[in-house]
Amino acid sequence: MSRRTLFGFHAILAKLRHDPEAIHEIYLDAERKDARARDLIRHAEHAGIKLLPVDGKRLESMAPGARHQGVVAHVSAQQRHVTLDDVLDTLEEPAFLLVLDGVQDPHNLGACLRVADAVGAHAVIAPKDRACGLTQTAIKVASGAAETVPYITVTNLARTLRELKERDIFVVGTDDEGATELYAADWPQATAWVMGAEGEGMRRLTRETCDLLVRIPMLGSASSLNVSVASGVCLYEARRRRG
């Protein structure tokens, strides 16, 4: 059976929660005795996964150049299909989601996945149609984030947003015509951030479903930002407020 390498606490804990049977073994820096390491050990023991304490050099050889945080896992190469309910039903903190309404460029999708991974978002959601999908180009640009952040496609995006709202997840859309600037707006911790497609922005039904529309202040001659840059601006502000 072919294997791949997974690294970092967020990615491996997510795999333990959602797809533990795919994990062959976990390698943890023997010097780590902190709460995060203890939490990982507890989850691994509960799932019956072999966890091996090793030194830092061993980890570096397994994930050269990666920010592995002291933990590396060998997992099955075939990825398990993850649904939005799979993600939301296992969260131990307020939901933090990125929604992409029709992003067509796989380079943009890959960059958005990297942003989502960097801020600790729980999933990226996109429509099945009128979107580029998780192509090999997107996976390459994501630089590993496609392995760590669930990418969930849905048939009807507006309906999915309504279902999120029924779960008390606040839906924030980004729009050049938004009445409130990002830094002046208020929102709860459980949020889904919606970014529109390149050039066209959000579709009408998507826009109408949002609880709040915010705009990113533009002080120069450019009228808008690339979708991955806009995602970074908004998600990092949301992460800052989450603490």
Coordinates of C-alpha atoms in Angstrom, one line a residue:
M1 CA 0.0 0.0 0.0
S2 CA 1.5 3.4 -1.0
R3 CA 2.0 5.9 1.8
R4 CA 2.5 9.7 2.1
T5 CA 3.9 11.9 4.8
L6 CA 1.8 14.2 6.9
F7 CA 3.3 16.6 9.4
G8 CA 2.2 19.3 11.9
F9 CA -0.1 19.0 14.9
H10 CA -3.1 20.5 13.2
A11 CA -2.9 18.2 10.2
I12 CA -2.3 15.0 12.2
L13 CA -4.9 15.7 14.9
A14 CA -7.4 16.4 12.1
K15 CA -6.5 13.0 10.5
L16 CA -6.9 11.3 13.9
R17 CA -10.3 12.7 14.3
H18 CA -11.7 12.2 10.8
D19 CA -9.8 9.3 9.3
P20 CA -7.7 7.4 12.0
E21 CA -7.7 4.1 10.0
A22 CA -5.5 5.8 7.3
I23 CA -2.7 6.4 9.8
H24 CA 0.1 3.8 9.9
E25 CA 2.2 5.4 12.7
I26 CA 3.1 8.7 14.2
Y27 CA 6.6 10.0 15.1
L28 CA 6.8 12.5 17.9
D29 CA 9.8 14.5 19.0
A30 CA 10.9 12.8 22.3
E31 CA 11.7 16.3 23.8
R32 CA 8.1 17.5 23.5
K33 CA 6.3 17.2 26.8
D34 CA 3.9 20.1 26.4
A35 CA 0.1 20.1 26.4
R36 CA -0.1 19.8 22.6
A37 CA 2.0 16.7 22.6
R38 CA 0.0 15.2 25.5
D39 CA -3.2 15.8 23.6
L40 CA -1.8 14.1 20.5
I41 CA -0.6 11.1 22.5
R42 CA -4.1 10.8 24.1
H43 CA -5.8 10.9 20.7
A44 CA -3.4 8.3 19.3
E45 CA -3.8 6.0 22.2
H46 CA -7.6 6.2 21.9
A47 CA -7.4 5.4 18.2
G48 CA -5.0 2.6 18.7
I49 CA -2.3 4.2 16.6
K50 CA 1.4 3.4 17.2
L51 CA 3.3 6.5 18.3
L52 CA 7.1 6.4 18.3
P53 CA 9.3 9.0 20.2
V54 CA 12.2 10.0 18.0
D55 CA 14.9 12.6 17.9
G56 CA 14.7 15.8 15.9
K57 CA 17.2 14.6 13.3
R58 CA 15.0 11.6 12.4
L59 CA 12.0 14.0 11.9
E60 CA 14.1 16.3 9.7
S61 CA 15.0 13.3 7.5
M62 CA 11.4 12.3 7.2
A63 CA 10.1 15.7 6.3
P64 CA 13.1 17.7 5.0
G65 CA 12.6 21.4 5.0
A66 CA 9.1 21.2 6.4
R67 CA 7.7 23.0 9.5
H68 CA 6.8 19.7 11.1
Q69 CA 6.5 21.1 14.7
G70 CA 8.0 18.0 16.0
V71 CA 5.5 15.5 14.7
V72 CA 5.3 13.4 11.5
A73 CA 2.9 10.6 10.4
H74 CA 2.9 8.0 7.7
V75 CA -0.6 7.7 6.2
S76 CA -2.3 5.9 3.3
A77 CA -1.9 7.8 0.1
Q78 CA -5.6 7.5 -0.8
Q79 CA -7.5 10.3 0.7
R80 CA -10.9 9.7 2.4
H81 CA -13.9 11.7 1.3
V82 CA -14.7 14.2 4.0
T83 CA -18.1 15.9 4.2
L84 CA -19.0 19.2 5.8
D85 CA -20.8 17.4 8.5
D86 CA -17.7 15.3 9.2
V87 CA -15.8 18.5 9.9
L88 CA -18.5 20.5 11.8
D89 CA -19.6 17.6 14.0
T90 CA -16.1 17.1 15.4
L91 CA -15.1 20.7 16.1
E92 CA -14.0 21.6 19.6
E93 CA -14.0 25.3 18.9
P94 CA -16.1 27.8 17.0
A95 CA -16.1 27.0 13.2
F96 CA -13.7 28.9 11.0
L97 CA -14.4 28.3 7.3
L98 CA -13.3 29.7 3.9
V99 CA -15.9 29.6 1.1
L100 CA -14.9 30.2 -2.5
D101 CA -17.7 31.1 -4.8
G102 CA -16.5 29.9 -8.2
V103 CA -12.8 30.4 -8.2
Q104 CA -11.6 29.3 -11.7
D105 CA -7.8 29.5 -11.5
P106 CA -6.1 26.5 -9.9
H107 CA -3.2 28.7 -8.8
N108 CA -5.6 30.9 -6.9
L109 CA -7.2 27.9 -5.3
G110 CA -3.9 26.5 -4.2
A111 CA -2.9 29.8 -2.7
C112 CA -6.2 30.0 -0.9
L113 CA -5.6 26.6 0.6
R114 CA -2.2 27.7 1.8
V115 CA -3.8 30.7 3.5
A116 CA -6.5 28.5 5.1
D117 CA -3.9 26.2 6.4
A118 CA -1.8 29.0 7.7
V119 CA -4.6 30.6 9.8
G120 CA -6.0 27.3 11.0
A121 CA -9.2 27.3 9.1
H122 CA -11.2 24.1 9.5
A123 CA -12.2 23.7 5.8
V124 CA -12.5 25.3 2.4
I125 CA -15.9 25.0 0.7
A126 CA -16.6 25.5 -3.0
P127 CA -19.3 24.7 -5.5
K128 CA -18.9 21.6 -7.7
D129 CA -19.8 23.5 -10.8
R130 CA -18.2 26.8 -12.1
A131 CA -15.0 26.2 -10.1
C132 CA -11.7 24.7 -11.1
G133 CA -11.6 21.8 -8.6
L134 CA -8.6 20.3 -6.8
T135 CA -6.4 19.8 -9.8
Q136 CA -2.7 18.7 -9.7
T137 CA -1.8 22.3 -10.3
A138 CA -3.8 23.5 -7.3
I139 CA -2.3 20.7 -5.1
K140 CA 1.2 21.7 -6.1
V141 CA 0.6 25.4 -5.5
A142 CA -0.9 24.6 -2.1
S143 CA 2.5 23.2 -1.0
G144 CA 1.0 20.6 1.3
A145 CA -2.0 22.5 2.4
A146 CA -4.3 20.3 0.2
E147 CA -3.4 17.4 2.5
T148 CA -4.1 19.3 5.7
V149 CA -7.2 21.4 5.0
P150 CA -10.4 19.6 4.0
Y151 CA -11.6 20.8 0.5
I152 CA -15.3 20.2 0.4
T153 CA -17.4 20.7 -2.8
V154 CA -21.2 21.2 -2.6
T155 CA -23.9 21.0 -5.1
N156 CA -25.8 24.2 -4.1
L157 CA -23.6 26.8 -2.4
A158 CA -26.5 29.1 -1.3
R159 CA -28.2 26.2 0.4
T160 CA -25.0 25.2 2.1
L161 CA -24.6 28.7 3.4
R162 CA -28.2 28.6 4.8
E163 CA -27.4 25.3 6.5
L164 CA -24.3 26.9 8.1
K165 CA -26.5 29.7 9.4
E166 CA -28.8 27.1 10.9
R167 CA -25.8 25.9 12.9
D168 CA -25.2 29.4 14.2
I169 CA -22.3 30.1 11.9
F170 CA -22.2 33.7 10.8
V171 CA -21.6 34.2 7.0
V172 CA -19.4 37.1 6.1
G173 CA -19.1 38.0 2.4
T174 CA -16.4 40.2 0.9
D175 CA -17.6 42.7 -1.7
D176 CA -16.2 45.9 -3.1
E177 CA -19.6 47.5 -2.5
G178 CA -19.9 46.3 1.1
A179 CA -21.3 48.9 3.4
T180 CA -18.8 48.3 6.2
E181 CA -15.0 48.3 6.1
L182 CA -13.4 45.0 7.3
Y183 CA -11.7 46.6 10.3
A184 CA -14.8 48.4 11.5
A185 CA -17.1 45.4 11.2
D186 CA -18.2 43.1 14.0
W187 CA -18.8 39.4 13.8
P188 CA -19.0 36.4 16.2
Q189 CA -16.2 33.8 16.4
A190 CA -18.1 31.1 14.5
T191 CA -17.8 32.4 10.9
A192 CA -17.7 31.4 7.3
W193 CA -15.8 33.9 5.1
V194 CA -17.0 34.0 1.5
M195 CA -14.8 35.1 -1.4
G196 CA -16.1 35.7 -4.9
A197 CA -14.6 34.6 -8.2
E198 CA -11.9 36.3 -10.1
G199 CA -13.3 39.4 -11.8
E200 CA -17.0 38.6 -11.2
G201 CA -17.1 38.4 -7.4
M202 CA -19.9 36.6 -5.6
R203 CA -23.0 35.5 -7.4
R204 CA -26.3 37.2 -6.5
L205 CA -27.7 34.3 -4.4
T206 CA -24.5 34.0 -2.5
R207 CA -24.4 37.7 -1.8
E208 CA -28.0 37.7 -0.6
T209 CA -27.4 34.8 1.7
C210 CA -24.6 36.5 3.6
D211 CA -25.3 37.9 7.1
L212 CA -22.8 40.7 6.5
L213 CA -20.9 42.2 3.5
V214 CA -17.6 43.9 4.2
R215 CA -15.1 45.6 1.9
I216 CA -11.3 45.7 2.2
P217 CA -10.1 49.3 2.2
M218 CA -8.2 50.1 -1.0
L219 CA -6.0 53.2 -0.6
G220 CA -4.1 53.1 -3.9
S221 CA -4.9 53.0 -7.6
A222 CA -5.9 49.3 -7.6
S223 CA -9.6 48.6 -7.3
S224 CA -9.4 45.1 -5.9
L225 CA -7.1 42.3 -4.7
N226 CA -6.4 38.8 -5.9
V227 CA -8.8 36.4 -4.2
S228 CA -6.0 34.6 -2.3
V229 CA -4.6 37.9 -1.1
A230 CA -8.1 39.1 0.0
S231 CA -8.5 35.7 1.8
G232 CA -5.3 36.3 3.6
V233 CA -6.3 39.8 4.7
C234 CA -9.7 38.8 6.0
L235 CA -8.8 35.5 7.6
Y236 CA -5.8 36.9 9.4
E237 CA -8.0 39.7 10.8
A238 CA -10.5 37.0 11.9
R239 CA -7.7 34.9 13.4
R240 CA -6.3 37.9 15.3
R241 CA -9.7 38.5 16.9
R242 CA -10.1 34.8 17.8
G243 CA -6.9 35.1 19.9

